[in-house]
PDB file of C-alpha atoms in Angstrom:
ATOM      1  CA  UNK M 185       0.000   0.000   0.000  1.00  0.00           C
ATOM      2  CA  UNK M 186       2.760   2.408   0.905  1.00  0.00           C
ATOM      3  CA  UNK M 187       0.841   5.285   1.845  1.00  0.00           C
ATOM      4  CA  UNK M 188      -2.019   5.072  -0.861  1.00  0.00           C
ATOM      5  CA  UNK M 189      -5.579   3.513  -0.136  1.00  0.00           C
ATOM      6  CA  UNK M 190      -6.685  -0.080  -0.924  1.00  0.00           C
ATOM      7  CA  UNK M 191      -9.266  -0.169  -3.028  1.00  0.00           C
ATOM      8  CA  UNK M 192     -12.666  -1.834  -2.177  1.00  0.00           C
ATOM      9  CA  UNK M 193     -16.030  -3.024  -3.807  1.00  0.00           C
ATOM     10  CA  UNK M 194     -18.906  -3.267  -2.131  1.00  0.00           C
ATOM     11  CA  UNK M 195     -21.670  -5.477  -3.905  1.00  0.00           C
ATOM     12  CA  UNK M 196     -25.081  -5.700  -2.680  1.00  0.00           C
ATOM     13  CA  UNK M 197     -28.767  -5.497  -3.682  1.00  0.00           C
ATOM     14  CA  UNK M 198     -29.422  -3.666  -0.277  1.00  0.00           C
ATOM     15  CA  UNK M 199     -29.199  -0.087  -0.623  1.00  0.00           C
ATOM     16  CA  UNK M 200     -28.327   0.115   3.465  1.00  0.00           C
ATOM     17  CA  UNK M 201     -25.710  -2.379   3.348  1.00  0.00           C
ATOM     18  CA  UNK M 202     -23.647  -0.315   0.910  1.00  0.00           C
ATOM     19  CA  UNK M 203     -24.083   2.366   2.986  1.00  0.00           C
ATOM     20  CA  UNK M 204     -23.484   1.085   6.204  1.00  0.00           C
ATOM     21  CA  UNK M 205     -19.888  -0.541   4.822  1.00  0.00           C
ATOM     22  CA  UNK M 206     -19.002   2.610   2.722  1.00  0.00           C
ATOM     23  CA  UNK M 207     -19.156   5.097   5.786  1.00  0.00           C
ATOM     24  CA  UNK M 208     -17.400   2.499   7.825  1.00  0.00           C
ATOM     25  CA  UNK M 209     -14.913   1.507   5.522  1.00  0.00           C
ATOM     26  CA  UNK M 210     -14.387   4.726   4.710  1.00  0.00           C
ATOM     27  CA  UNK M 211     -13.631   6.301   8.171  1.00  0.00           C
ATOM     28  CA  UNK M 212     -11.066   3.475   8.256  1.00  0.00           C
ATOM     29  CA  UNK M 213      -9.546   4.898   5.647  1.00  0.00           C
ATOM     30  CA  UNK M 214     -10.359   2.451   2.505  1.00  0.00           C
ATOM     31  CA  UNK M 215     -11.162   3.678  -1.049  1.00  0.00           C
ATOM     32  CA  UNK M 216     -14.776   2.851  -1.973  1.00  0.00           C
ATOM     33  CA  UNK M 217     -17.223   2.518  -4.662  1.00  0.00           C
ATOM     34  CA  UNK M 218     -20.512  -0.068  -4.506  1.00  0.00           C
ATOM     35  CA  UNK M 219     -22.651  -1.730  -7.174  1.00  0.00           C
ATOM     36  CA  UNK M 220     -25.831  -3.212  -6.905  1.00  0.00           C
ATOM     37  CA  UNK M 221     -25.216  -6.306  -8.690  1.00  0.00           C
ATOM     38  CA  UNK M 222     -22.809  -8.687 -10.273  1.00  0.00           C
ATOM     39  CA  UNK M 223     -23.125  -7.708 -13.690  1.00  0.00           C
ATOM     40  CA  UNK M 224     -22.670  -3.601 -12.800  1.00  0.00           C
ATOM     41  CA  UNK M 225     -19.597  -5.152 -10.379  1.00  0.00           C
ATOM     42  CA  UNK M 226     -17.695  -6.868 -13.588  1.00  0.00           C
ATOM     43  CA  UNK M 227     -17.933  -3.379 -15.088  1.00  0.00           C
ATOM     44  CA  UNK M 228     -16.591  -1.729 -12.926  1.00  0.00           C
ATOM     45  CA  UNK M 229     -13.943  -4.044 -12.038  1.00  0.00           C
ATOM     46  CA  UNK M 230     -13.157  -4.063 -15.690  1.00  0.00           C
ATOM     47  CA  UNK M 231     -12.662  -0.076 -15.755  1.00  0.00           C
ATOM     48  CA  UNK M 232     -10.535   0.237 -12.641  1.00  0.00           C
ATOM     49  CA  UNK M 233      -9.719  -3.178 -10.760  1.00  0.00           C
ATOM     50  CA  UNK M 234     -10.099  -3.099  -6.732  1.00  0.00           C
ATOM     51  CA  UNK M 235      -7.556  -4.975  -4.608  1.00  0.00           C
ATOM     52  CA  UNK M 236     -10.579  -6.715  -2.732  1.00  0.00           C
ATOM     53  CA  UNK M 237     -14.533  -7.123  -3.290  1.00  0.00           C
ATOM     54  CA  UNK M 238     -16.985  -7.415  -0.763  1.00  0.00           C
ATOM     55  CA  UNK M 239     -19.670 -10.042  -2.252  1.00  0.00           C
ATOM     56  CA  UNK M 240     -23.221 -10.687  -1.176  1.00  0.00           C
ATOM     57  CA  UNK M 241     -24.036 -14.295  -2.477  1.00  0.00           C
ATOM     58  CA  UNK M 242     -28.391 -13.579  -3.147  1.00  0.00           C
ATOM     59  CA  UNK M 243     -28.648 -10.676  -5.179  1.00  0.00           C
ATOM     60  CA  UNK M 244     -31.306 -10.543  -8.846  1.00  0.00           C
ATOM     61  CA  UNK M 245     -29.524 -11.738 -11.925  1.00  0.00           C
ATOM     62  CA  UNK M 246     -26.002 -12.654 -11.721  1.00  0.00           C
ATOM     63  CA  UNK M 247     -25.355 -14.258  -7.939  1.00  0.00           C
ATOM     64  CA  UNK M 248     -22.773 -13.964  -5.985  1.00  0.00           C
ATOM     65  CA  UNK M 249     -21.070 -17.508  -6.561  1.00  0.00           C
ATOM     66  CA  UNK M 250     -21.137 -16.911 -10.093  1.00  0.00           C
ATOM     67  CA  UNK M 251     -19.726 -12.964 -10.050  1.00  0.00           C
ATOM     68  CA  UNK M 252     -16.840 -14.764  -7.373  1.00  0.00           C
ATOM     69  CA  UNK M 253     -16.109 -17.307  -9.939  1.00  0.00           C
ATOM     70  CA  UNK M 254     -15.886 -14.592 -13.131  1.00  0.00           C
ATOM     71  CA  UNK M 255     -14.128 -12.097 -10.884  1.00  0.00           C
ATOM     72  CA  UNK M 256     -11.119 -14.781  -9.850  1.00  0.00           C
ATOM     73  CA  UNK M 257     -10.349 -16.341 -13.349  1.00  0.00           C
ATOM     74  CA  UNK M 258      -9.727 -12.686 -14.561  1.00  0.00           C
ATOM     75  CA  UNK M 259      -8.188 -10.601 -11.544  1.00  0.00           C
ATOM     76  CA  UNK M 260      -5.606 -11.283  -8.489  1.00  0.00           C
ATOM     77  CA  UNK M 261      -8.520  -9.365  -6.176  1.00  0.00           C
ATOM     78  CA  UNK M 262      -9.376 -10.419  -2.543  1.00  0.00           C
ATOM     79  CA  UNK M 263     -13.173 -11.758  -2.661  1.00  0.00           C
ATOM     80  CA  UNK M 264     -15.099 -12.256   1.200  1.00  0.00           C
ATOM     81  CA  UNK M 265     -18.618 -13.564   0.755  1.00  0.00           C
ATOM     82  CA  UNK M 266     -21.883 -12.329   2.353  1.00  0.00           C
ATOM     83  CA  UNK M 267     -24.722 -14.080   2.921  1.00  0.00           C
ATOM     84  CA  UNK M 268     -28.117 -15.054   4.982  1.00  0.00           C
ATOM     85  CA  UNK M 269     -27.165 -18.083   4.771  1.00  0.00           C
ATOM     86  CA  UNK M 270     -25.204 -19.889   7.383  1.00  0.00           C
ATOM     87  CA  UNK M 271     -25.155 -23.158   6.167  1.00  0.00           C
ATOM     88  CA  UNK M 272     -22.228 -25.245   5.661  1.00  0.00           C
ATOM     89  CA  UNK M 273     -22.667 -26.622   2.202  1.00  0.00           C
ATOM     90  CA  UNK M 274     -23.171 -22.577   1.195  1.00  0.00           C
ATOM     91  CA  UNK M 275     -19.749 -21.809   2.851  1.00  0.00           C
ATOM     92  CA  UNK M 276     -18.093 -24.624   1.086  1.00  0.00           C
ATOM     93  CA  UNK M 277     -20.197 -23.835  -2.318  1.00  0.00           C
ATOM     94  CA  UNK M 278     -18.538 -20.056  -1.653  1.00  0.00           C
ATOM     95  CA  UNK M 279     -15.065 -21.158  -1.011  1.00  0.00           C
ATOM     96  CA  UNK M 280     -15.011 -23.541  -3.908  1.00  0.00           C
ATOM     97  CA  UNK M 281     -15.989 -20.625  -6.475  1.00  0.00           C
ATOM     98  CA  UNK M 282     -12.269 -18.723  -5.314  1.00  0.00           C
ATOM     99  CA  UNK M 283     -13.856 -16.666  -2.084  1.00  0.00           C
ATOM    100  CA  UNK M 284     -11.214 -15.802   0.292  1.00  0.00           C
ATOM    101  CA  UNK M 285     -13.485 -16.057   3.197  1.00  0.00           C
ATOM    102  CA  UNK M 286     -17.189 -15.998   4.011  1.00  0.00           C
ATOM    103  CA  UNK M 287     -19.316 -14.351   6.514  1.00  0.00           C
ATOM    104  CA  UNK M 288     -22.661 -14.748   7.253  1.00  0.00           C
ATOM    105  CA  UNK M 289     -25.730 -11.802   8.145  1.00  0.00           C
ATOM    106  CA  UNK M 290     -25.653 -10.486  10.527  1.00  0.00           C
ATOM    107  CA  UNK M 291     -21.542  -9.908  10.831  1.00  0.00           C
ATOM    108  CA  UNK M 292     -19.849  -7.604  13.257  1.00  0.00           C
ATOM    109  CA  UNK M 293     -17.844  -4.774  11.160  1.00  0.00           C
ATOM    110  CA  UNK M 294     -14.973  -5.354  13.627  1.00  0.00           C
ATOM    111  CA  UNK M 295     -14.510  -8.958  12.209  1.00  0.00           C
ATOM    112  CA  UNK M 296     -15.151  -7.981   8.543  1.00  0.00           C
ATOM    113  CA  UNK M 297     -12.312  -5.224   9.127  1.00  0.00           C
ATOM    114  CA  UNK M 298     -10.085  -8.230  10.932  1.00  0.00           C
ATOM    115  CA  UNK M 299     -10.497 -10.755   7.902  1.00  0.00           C
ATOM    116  CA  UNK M 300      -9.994  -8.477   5.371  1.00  0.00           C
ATOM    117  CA  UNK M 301      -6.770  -7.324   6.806  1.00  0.00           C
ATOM    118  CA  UNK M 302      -5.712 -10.928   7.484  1.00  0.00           C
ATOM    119  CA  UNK M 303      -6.332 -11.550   3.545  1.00  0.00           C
ATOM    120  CA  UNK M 304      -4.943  -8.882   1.969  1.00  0.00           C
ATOM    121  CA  UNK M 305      -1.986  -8.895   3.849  1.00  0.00           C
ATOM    122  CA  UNK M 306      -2.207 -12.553   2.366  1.00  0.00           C
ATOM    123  CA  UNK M 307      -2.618 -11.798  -1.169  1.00  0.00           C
ATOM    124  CA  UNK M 308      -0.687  -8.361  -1.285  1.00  0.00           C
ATOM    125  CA  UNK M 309       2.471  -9.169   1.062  1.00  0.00           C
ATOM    126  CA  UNK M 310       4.437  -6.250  -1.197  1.00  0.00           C
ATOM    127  CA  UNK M 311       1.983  -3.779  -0.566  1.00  0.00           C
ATOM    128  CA  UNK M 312       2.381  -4.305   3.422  1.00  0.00           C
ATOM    129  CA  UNK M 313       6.177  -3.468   3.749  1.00  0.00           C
ATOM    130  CA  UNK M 314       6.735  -0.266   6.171  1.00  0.00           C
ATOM    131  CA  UNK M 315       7.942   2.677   4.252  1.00  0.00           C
ATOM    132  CA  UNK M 316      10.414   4.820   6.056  1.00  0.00           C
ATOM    133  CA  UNK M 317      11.935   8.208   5.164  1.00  0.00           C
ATOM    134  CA  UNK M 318      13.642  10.111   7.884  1.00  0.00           C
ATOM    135  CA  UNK M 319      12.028   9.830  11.392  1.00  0.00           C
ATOM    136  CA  UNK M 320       9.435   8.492   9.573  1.00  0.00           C
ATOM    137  CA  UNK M 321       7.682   5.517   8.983  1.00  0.00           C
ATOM    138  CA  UNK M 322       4.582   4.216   7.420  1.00  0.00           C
ATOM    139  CA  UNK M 323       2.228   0.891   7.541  1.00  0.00           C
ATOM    140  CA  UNK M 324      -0.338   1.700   5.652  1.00  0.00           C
ATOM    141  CA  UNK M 325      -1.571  -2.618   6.272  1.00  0.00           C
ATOM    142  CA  UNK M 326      -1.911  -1.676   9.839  1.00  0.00           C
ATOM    143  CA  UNK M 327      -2.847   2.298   9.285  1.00  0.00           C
ATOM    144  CA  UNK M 328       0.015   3.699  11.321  1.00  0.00           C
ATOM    145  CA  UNK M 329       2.353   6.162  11.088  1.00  0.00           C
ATOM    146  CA  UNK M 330       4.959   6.460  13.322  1.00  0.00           C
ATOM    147  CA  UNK M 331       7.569   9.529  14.016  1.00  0.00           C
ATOM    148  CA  UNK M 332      10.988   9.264  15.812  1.00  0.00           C
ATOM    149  CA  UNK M 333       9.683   5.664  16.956  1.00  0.00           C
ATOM    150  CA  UNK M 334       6.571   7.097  18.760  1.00  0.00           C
ATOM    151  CA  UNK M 335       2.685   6.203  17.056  1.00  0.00           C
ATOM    152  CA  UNK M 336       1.024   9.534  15.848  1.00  0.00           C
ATOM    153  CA  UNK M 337      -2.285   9.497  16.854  1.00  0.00           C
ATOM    154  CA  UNK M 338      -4.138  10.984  13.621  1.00  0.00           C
ATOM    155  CA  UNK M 339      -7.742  10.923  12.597  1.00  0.00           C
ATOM    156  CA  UNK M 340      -8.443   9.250   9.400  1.00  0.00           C
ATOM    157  CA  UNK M 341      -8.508  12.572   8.009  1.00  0.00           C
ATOM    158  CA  UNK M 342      -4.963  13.644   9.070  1.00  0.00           C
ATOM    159  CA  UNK M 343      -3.780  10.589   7.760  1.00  0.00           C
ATOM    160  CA  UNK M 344      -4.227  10.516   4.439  1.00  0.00           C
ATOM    161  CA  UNK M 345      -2.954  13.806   4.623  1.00  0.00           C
ATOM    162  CA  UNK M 346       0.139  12.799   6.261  1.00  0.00           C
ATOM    163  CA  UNK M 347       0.444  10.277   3.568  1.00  0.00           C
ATOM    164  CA  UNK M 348       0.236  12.570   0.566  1.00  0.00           C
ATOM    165  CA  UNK M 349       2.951  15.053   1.918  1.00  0.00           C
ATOM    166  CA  UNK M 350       5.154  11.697   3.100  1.00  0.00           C
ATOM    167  CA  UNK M 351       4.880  10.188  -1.050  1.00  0.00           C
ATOM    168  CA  UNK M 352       5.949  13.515  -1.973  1.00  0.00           C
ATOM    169  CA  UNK M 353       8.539  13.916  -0.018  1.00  0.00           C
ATOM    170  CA  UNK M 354      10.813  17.479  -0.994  1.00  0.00           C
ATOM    171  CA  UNK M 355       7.889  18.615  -3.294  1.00  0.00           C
ATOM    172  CA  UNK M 356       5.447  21.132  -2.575  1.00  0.00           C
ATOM    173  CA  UNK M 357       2.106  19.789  -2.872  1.00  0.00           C
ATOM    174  CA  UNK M 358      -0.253  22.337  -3.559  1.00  0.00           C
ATOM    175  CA  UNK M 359      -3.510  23.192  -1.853  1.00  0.00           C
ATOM    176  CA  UNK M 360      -6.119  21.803  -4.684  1.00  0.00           C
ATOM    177  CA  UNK M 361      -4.114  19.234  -4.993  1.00  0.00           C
ATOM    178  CA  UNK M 362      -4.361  18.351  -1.189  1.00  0.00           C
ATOM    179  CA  UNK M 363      -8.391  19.368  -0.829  1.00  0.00           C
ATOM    180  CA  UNK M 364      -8.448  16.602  -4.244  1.00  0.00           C
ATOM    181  CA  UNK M 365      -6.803  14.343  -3.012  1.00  0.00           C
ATOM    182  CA  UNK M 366      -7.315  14.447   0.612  1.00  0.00           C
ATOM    183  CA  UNK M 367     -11.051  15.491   0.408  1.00  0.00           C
ATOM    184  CA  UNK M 368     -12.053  14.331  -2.817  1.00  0.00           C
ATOM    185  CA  UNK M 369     -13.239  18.204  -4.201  1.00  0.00           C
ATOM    186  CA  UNK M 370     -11.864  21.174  -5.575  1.00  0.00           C
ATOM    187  CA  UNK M 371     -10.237  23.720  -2.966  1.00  0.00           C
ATOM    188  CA  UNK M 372     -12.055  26.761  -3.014  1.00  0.00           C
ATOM    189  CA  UNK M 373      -9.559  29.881  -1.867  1.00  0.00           C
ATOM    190  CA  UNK M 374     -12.043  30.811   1.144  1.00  0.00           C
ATOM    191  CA  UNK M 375     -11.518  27.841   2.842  1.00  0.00           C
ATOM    192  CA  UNK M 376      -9.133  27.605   5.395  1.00  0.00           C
ATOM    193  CA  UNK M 377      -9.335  23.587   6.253  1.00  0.00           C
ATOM    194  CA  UNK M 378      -6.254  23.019   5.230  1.00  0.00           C
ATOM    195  CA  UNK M 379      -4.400  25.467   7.309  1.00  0.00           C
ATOM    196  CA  UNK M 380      -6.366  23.834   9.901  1.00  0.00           C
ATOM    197  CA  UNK M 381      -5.335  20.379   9.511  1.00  0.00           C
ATOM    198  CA  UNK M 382      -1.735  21.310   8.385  1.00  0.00           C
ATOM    199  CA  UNK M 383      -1.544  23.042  12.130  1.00  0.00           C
ATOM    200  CA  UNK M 384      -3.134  19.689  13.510  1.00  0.00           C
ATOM    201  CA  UNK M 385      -0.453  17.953  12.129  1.00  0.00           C
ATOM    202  CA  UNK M 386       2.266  20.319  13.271  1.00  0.00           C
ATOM    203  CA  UNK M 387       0.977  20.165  16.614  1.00  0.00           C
ATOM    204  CA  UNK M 388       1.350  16.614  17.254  1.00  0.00           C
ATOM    205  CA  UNK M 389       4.726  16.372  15.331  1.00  0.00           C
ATOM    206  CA  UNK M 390       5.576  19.091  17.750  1.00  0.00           C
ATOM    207  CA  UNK M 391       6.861  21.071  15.228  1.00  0.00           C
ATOM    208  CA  UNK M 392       6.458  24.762  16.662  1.00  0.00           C
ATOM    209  CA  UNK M 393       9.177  26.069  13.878  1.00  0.00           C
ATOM    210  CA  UNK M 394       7.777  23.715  11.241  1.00  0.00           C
ATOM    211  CA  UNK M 395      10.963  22.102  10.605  1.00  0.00           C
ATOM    212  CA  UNK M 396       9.317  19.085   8.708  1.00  0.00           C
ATOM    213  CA  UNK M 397       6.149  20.397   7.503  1.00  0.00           C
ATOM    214  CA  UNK M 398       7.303  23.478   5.562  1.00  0.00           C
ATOM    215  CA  UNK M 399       5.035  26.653   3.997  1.00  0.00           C
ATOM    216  CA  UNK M 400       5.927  27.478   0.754  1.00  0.00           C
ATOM    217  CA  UNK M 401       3.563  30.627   0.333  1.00  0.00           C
ATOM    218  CA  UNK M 402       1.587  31.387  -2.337  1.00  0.00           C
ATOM    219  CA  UNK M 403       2.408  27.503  -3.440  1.00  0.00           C
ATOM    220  CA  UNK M 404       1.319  24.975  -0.849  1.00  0.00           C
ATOM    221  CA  UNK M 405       3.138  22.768   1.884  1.00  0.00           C
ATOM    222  CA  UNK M 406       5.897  19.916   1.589  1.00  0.00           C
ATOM    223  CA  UNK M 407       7.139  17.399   4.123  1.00  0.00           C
ATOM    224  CA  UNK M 408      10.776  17.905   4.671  1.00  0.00           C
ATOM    225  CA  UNK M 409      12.180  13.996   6.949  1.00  0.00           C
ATOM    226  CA  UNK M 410      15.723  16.016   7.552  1.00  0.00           C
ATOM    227  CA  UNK M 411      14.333  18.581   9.424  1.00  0.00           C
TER     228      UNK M 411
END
């Protein structure tokens, strides 16, 4: 992953479902788009593939056993199974069409979070190595960031943030490119959340001369690891 977001799918016929995992997933700091079927899933896969795929088994059309089975002869993608059904020939029906794992309704978030870490740290062992430049460090498998050896403690928010100024290390990254990137919108000169968030940051980096988070005025901010 070093320092970008993991890309998930959420399929499911259940308009609250895909809610319920986006915001969650989300705050947790995952990438996310839904679909509402198999078929519209393929698609989308096809445009831009996702490193894992959250599968309800009963939707209309195209099920989920045989989405699972078209999704894993084309794409190296991490696939856990929902269902209503707790049954163990359903399970072993799931696992035998290339699911990764299986879970059945009603699931705790908690565990879906735990299993699809376990996988994809599985699947995507290169992805999971700890970046470090400087006093800095970053595991983006485990969501951490870590600063002369101590954990920051950062909101999801602060971050990503930290993220995008720690892949551009020694470049100044400018303001619509952080409210894009960071926010997914356009940066609109009256708004001062990123001066807010860039002084969060500073704060718990306790950088009172901003040593490692540098101003460039007029420009934008860059993360400089020598201080």
């Amino acid at each position: 992953m070093n320092g970008k977001q993991m890309r998930v799918l959420v399929v499911d016929d259940e308009q609250s479902i895909r809610d319920f995992l986006t915001m969650g997933l989300e705050d947790e700091g995952y990438s996310v788009e839904t679909a509402k079927d198999g078929l519209v899933a393929l698609t989308k896969m096809h445009e831009n593939p996702f490193d894992i795929v959250i599968l309800d088994v009963m939707m209309p059309g195209m099920d989920g056993y045989e989405c699972c089975r078209m999704l894993k002869q084309k794409y190296e993608v991490v696939v856990i199974m929902l269902t209503a059904k707790d049954q163990a020939e359903d399970t072993v029906k799931g696992l035998k069409t290339g699911a990764d794992d299986y879970l059945a309704k009603p699931f705790s978030f908690l565990e879906l979070l735990t299993r699809m870490e376990v996988r994809l740290n599985s699947r995507f062992p290169q992805k999971n190595t700890v970046i470090r430049k400087g006093p800095f460090s970053v595991d983006d498998a485990r969501h951490e960031i870590m600063f002369e050896d101590e954990k920051l403690d950062l909101t999801p928010t602060e971050y990503k943030l930290m993220c995008l100024l720690f892949d551009n290390v020694n470049i100044v990254v400018s303001k619509e490119t952080i409210m894009n990137q960071v926010w997914g919108y356009d940066y609109f000169s009256s708004s001062n959340v990123v001066e807010v968030y860039i002084r969060n940051l500073r704060e718990k980096l306790h950088d009172t001369a901003h040593r490692y988070i540098k101003t460039e005025r007029g420009f934008g901010y860059k993360l400089d690891v020598e201080g």
